[in-house]
Coordinates of C-alpha atoms in Angstrom, one line a residue:
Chain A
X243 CA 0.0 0.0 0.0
X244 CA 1.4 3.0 -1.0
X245 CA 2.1 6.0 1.5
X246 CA -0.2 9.1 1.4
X247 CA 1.8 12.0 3.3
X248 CA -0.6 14.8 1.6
X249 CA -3.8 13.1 0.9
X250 CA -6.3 11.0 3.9
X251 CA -8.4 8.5 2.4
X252 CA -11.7 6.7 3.2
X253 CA -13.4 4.6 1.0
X254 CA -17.1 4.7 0.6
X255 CA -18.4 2.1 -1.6
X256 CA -16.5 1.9 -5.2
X257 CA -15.6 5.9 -4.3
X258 CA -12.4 6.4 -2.4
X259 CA -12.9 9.9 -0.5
X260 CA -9.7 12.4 -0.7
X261 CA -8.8 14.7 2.3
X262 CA -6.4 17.2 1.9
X263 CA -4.2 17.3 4.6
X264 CA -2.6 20.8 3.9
X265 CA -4.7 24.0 4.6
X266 CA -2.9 26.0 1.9
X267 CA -2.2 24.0 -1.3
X268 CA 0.3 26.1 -2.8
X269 CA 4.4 25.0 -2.6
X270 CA 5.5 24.2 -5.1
X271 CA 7.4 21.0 -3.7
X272 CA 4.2 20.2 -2.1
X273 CA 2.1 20.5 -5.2
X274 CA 4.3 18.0 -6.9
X275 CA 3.9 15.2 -4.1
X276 CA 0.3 16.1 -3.8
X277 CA 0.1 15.3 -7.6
X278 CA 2.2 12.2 -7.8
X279 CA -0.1 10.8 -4.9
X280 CA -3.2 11.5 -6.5
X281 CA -2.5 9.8 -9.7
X282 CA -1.1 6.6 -7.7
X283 CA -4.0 6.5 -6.5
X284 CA -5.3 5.7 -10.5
X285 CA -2.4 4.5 -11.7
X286 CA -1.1 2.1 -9.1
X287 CA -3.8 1.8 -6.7
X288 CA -6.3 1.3 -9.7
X289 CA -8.9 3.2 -8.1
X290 CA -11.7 4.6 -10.7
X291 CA -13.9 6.6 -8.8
X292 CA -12.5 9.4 -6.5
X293 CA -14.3 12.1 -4.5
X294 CA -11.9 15.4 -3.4
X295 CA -13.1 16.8 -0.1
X296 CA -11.9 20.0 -0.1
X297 CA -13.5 21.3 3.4
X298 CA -10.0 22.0 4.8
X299 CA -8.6 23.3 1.7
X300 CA -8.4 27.3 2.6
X301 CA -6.2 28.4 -0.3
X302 CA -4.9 27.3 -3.4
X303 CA -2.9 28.3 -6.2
X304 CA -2.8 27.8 -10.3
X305 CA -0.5 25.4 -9.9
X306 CA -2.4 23.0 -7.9
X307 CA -5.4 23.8 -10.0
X308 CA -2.9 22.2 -13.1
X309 CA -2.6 18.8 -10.7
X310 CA -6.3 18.2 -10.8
X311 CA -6.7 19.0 -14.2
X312 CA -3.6 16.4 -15.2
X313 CA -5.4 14.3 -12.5
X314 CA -9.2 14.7 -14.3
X315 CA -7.6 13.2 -17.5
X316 CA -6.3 10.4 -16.0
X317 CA -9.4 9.4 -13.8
X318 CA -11.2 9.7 -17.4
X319 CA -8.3 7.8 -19.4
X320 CA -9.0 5.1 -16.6
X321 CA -13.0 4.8 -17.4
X322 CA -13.8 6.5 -13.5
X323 CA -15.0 9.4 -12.4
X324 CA -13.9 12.6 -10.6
X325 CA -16.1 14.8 -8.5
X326 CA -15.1 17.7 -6.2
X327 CA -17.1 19.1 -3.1
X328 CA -16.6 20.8 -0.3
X329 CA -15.2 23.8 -1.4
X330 CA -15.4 27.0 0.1
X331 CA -17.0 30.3 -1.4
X332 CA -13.3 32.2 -1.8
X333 CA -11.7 28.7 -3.7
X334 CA -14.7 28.4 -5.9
X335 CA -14.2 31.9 -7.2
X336 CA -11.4 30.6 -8.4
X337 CA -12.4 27.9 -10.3
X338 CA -15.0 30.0 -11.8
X339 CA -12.9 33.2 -12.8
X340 CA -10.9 30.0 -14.5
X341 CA -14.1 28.5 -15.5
X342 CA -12.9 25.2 -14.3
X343 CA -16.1 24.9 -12.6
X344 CA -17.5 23.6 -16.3
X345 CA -14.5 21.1 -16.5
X346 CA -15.1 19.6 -13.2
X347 CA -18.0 18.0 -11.1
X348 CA -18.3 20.0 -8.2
X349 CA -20.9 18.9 -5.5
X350 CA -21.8 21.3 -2.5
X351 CA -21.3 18.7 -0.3
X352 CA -19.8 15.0 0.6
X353 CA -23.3 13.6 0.6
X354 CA -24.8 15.0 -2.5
X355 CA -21.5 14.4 -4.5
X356 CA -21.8 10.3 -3.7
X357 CA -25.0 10.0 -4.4
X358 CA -24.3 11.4 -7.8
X359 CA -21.7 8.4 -9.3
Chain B
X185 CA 0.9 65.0 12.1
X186 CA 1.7 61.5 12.6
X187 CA 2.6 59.6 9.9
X188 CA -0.7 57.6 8.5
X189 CA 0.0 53.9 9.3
X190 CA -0.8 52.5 5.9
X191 CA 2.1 54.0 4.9
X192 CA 5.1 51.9 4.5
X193 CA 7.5 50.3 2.0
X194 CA 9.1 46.8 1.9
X195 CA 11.9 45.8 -0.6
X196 CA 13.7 42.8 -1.0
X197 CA 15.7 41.0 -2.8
X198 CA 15.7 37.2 -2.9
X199 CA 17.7 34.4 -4.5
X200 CA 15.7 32.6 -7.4
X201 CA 14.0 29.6 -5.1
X202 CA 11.1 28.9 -3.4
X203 CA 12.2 28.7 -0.1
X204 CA 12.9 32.5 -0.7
X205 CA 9.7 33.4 -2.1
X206 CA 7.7 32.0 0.1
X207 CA 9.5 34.4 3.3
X208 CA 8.7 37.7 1.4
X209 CA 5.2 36.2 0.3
X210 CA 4.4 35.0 4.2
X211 CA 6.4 38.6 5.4
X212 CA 4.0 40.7 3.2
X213 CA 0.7 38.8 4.3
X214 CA 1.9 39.5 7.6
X215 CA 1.6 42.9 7.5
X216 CA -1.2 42.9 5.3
X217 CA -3.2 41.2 7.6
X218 CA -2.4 43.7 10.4
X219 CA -4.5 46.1 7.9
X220 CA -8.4 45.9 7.6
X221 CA -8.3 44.4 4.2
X222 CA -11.7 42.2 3.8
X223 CA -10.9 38.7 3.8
X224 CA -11.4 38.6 0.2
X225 CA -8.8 41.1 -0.8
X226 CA -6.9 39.0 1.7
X227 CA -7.2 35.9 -0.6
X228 CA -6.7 37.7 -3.6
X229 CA -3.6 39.7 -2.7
X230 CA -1.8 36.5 -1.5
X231 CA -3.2 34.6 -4.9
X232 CA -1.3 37.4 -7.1
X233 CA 1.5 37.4 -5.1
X234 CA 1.5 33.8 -4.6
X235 CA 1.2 33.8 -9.3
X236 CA 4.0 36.5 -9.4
X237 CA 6.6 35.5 -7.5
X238 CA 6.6 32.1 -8.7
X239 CA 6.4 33.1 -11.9
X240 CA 9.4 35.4 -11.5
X241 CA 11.5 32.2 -9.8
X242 CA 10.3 29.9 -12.1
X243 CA 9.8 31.2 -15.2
X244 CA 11.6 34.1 -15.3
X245 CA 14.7 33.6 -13.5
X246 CA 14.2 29.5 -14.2
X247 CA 15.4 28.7 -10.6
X248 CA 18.9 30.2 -11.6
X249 CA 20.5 30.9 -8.1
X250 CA 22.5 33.6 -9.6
X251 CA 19.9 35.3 -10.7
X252 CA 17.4 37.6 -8.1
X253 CA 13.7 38.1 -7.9
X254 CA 13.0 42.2 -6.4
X255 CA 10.1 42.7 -4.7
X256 CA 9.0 45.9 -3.7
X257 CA 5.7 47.0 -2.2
X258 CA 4.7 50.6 -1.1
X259 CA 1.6 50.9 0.7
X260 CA -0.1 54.0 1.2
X261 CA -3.6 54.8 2.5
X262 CA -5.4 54.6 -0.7
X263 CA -3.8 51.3 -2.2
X264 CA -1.1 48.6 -2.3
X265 CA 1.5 49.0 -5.3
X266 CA 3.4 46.1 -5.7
X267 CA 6.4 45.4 -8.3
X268 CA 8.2 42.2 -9.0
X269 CA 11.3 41.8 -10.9
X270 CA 13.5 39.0 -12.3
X271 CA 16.6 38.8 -14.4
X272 CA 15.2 36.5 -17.3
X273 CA 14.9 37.5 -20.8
X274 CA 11.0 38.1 -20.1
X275 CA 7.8 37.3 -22.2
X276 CA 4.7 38.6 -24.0
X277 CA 1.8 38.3 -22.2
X278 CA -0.2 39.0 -25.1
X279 CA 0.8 35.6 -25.8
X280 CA -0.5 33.8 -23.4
X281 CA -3.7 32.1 -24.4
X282 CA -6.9 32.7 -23.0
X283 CA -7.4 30.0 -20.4
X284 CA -11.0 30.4 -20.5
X285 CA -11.3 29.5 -24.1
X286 CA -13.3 26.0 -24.1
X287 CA -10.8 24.7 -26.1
X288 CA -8.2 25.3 -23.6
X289 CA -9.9 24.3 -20.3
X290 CA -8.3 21.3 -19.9
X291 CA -4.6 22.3 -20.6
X292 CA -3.2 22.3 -16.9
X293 CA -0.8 26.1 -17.1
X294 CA -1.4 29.4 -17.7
X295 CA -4.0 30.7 -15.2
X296 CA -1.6 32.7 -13.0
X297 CA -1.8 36.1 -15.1
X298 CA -5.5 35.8 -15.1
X299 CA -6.1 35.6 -11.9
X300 CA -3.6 38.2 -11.0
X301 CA -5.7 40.4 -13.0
X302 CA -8.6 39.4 -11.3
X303 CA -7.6 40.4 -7.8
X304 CA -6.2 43.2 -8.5
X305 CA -7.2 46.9 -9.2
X306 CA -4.0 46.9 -12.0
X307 CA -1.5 44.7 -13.1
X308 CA 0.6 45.8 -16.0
X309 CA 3.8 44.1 -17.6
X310 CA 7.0 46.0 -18.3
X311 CA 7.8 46.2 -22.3
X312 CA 10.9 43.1 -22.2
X313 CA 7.9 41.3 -19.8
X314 CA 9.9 40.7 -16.6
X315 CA 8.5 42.8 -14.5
X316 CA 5.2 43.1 -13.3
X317 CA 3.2 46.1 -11.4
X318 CA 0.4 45.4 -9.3
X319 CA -2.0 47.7 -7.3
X320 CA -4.9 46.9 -5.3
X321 CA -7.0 49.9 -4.1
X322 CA -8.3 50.0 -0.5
X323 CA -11.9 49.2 0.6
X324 CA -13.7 52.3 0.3
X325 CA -14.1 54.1 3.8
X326 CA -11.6 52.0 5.3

């Protein structure tokens, strides 16, 4: 089983739930082993569906925006499905001045965005 | 008179990693959060500084350790004027495409400069395109 420094998992059914475990998604160095360990979680852990919680997420940068784009395509290359919820008012302003809020799935909350695979 | 609190100027001068422009970033915030900026502004003034300075390490100044990022930021009581410099050869940001475009949603770089200009009251680029200007005006009244 791999080791998830960045990322807490639960799964729910065929959805494996994401936590982040940083408050401010933004270093760089950070970024690029928060990345590597979501796509594990495709590419080695074969997971399909995944569900990113972001209710402890208080900031986050373009960068890390890039990760879950790179992430979306893989999830999709690998037939599953990738949903987002949780996010706060301030974060979502950012994926809609980006308009990444068409590109991805975003659910209100963790309830409403399970129900929906 | 005493001099009006909002008033004050930081300048530094980092080596090109992130280590480096994360102190200036976090020593900025500091003081800006001393300030009765909305919570908003908050957010968006550490977004376009967060975008600028790692564009000026990584992009401009290509994490060249011999090469320096200056950041300077004057505050006065009617805005925040902020100006980032590296030492690369500098860009067009006319040429950056439009990250909004649907048919470049799903390419994963190139929303920094938008939402710099999105926070912030002004952000202009130098001619050569390596350094940037940023102002932010205050909340009215405050």
């Amino acid at each position: 089983m791999a080791v998830h420094r960045r990322l807490q998992l639960s799964q729910v059914g065929e959805v494996c739930v994401v936590r982040f475990v940083d408050r401010k998604i933004l270093d760089e160095a950070n970024i690029q082993e928060l990345g590597q360990e979501l796509f594990q979680l495709i590419e080695d852990e074969d997971r399909k569906n995944l569900l990113l919680n972001f209710s402890s997420v208080e900031f986050l940068s373009s960068a890390a925006l890039g990760k879950l784009i790179t992430l979306d395509k893989k999830v999709k290359a690998h037939g599953g499905k990738l949903k987002l919820s949780n996010i706060r008012p301030e974060i979502y302003e950012v994926f809609a001045i980006t308009k990444l809020n068409k590109l991805f799935d975003i659910k209100d909350d963790e309830a409403d965005a399970l129900a929906s695979f | 008179m005493s001099k009006d609190s909002r008033t004050w100027t930081i300048e530094r001068a980092i080596p090109s990693e992130r280590g480096a422009g994360r102190r200036v970033l976090e020593e900025l915030l500091n003081r800006f959060e001393t300030e009765n900026w909305t919570p908003r502004d908050l957010f968006g003034i550490r977004l376009a500084l967060e975008e600028a300075i790692v564009n000026a390490i990584m992009h401009g100044n290509r994490l060249d350790r011999s090469k320096q990022v200056h950041v300077v930021c004057k505050s006065s009581a009617e805005k925040v004027w902020i100006k980032i410099s590296d030492e690369g050869s500098g860009f067009n940001p006319a040429d950056v495409p439009d990250c909004t475009d649907p048919d470049r949603l799903a390419v994963p770089s190139g929303r920094g400069i938008m939402l710099m200009r999105n926070y912030m009251t002004r952000v202009e680029y130098n001619l050569a395109g390596n350094v940037v200007v940023m102002e932010k005006s205050r909340p009215a009244g405050s």
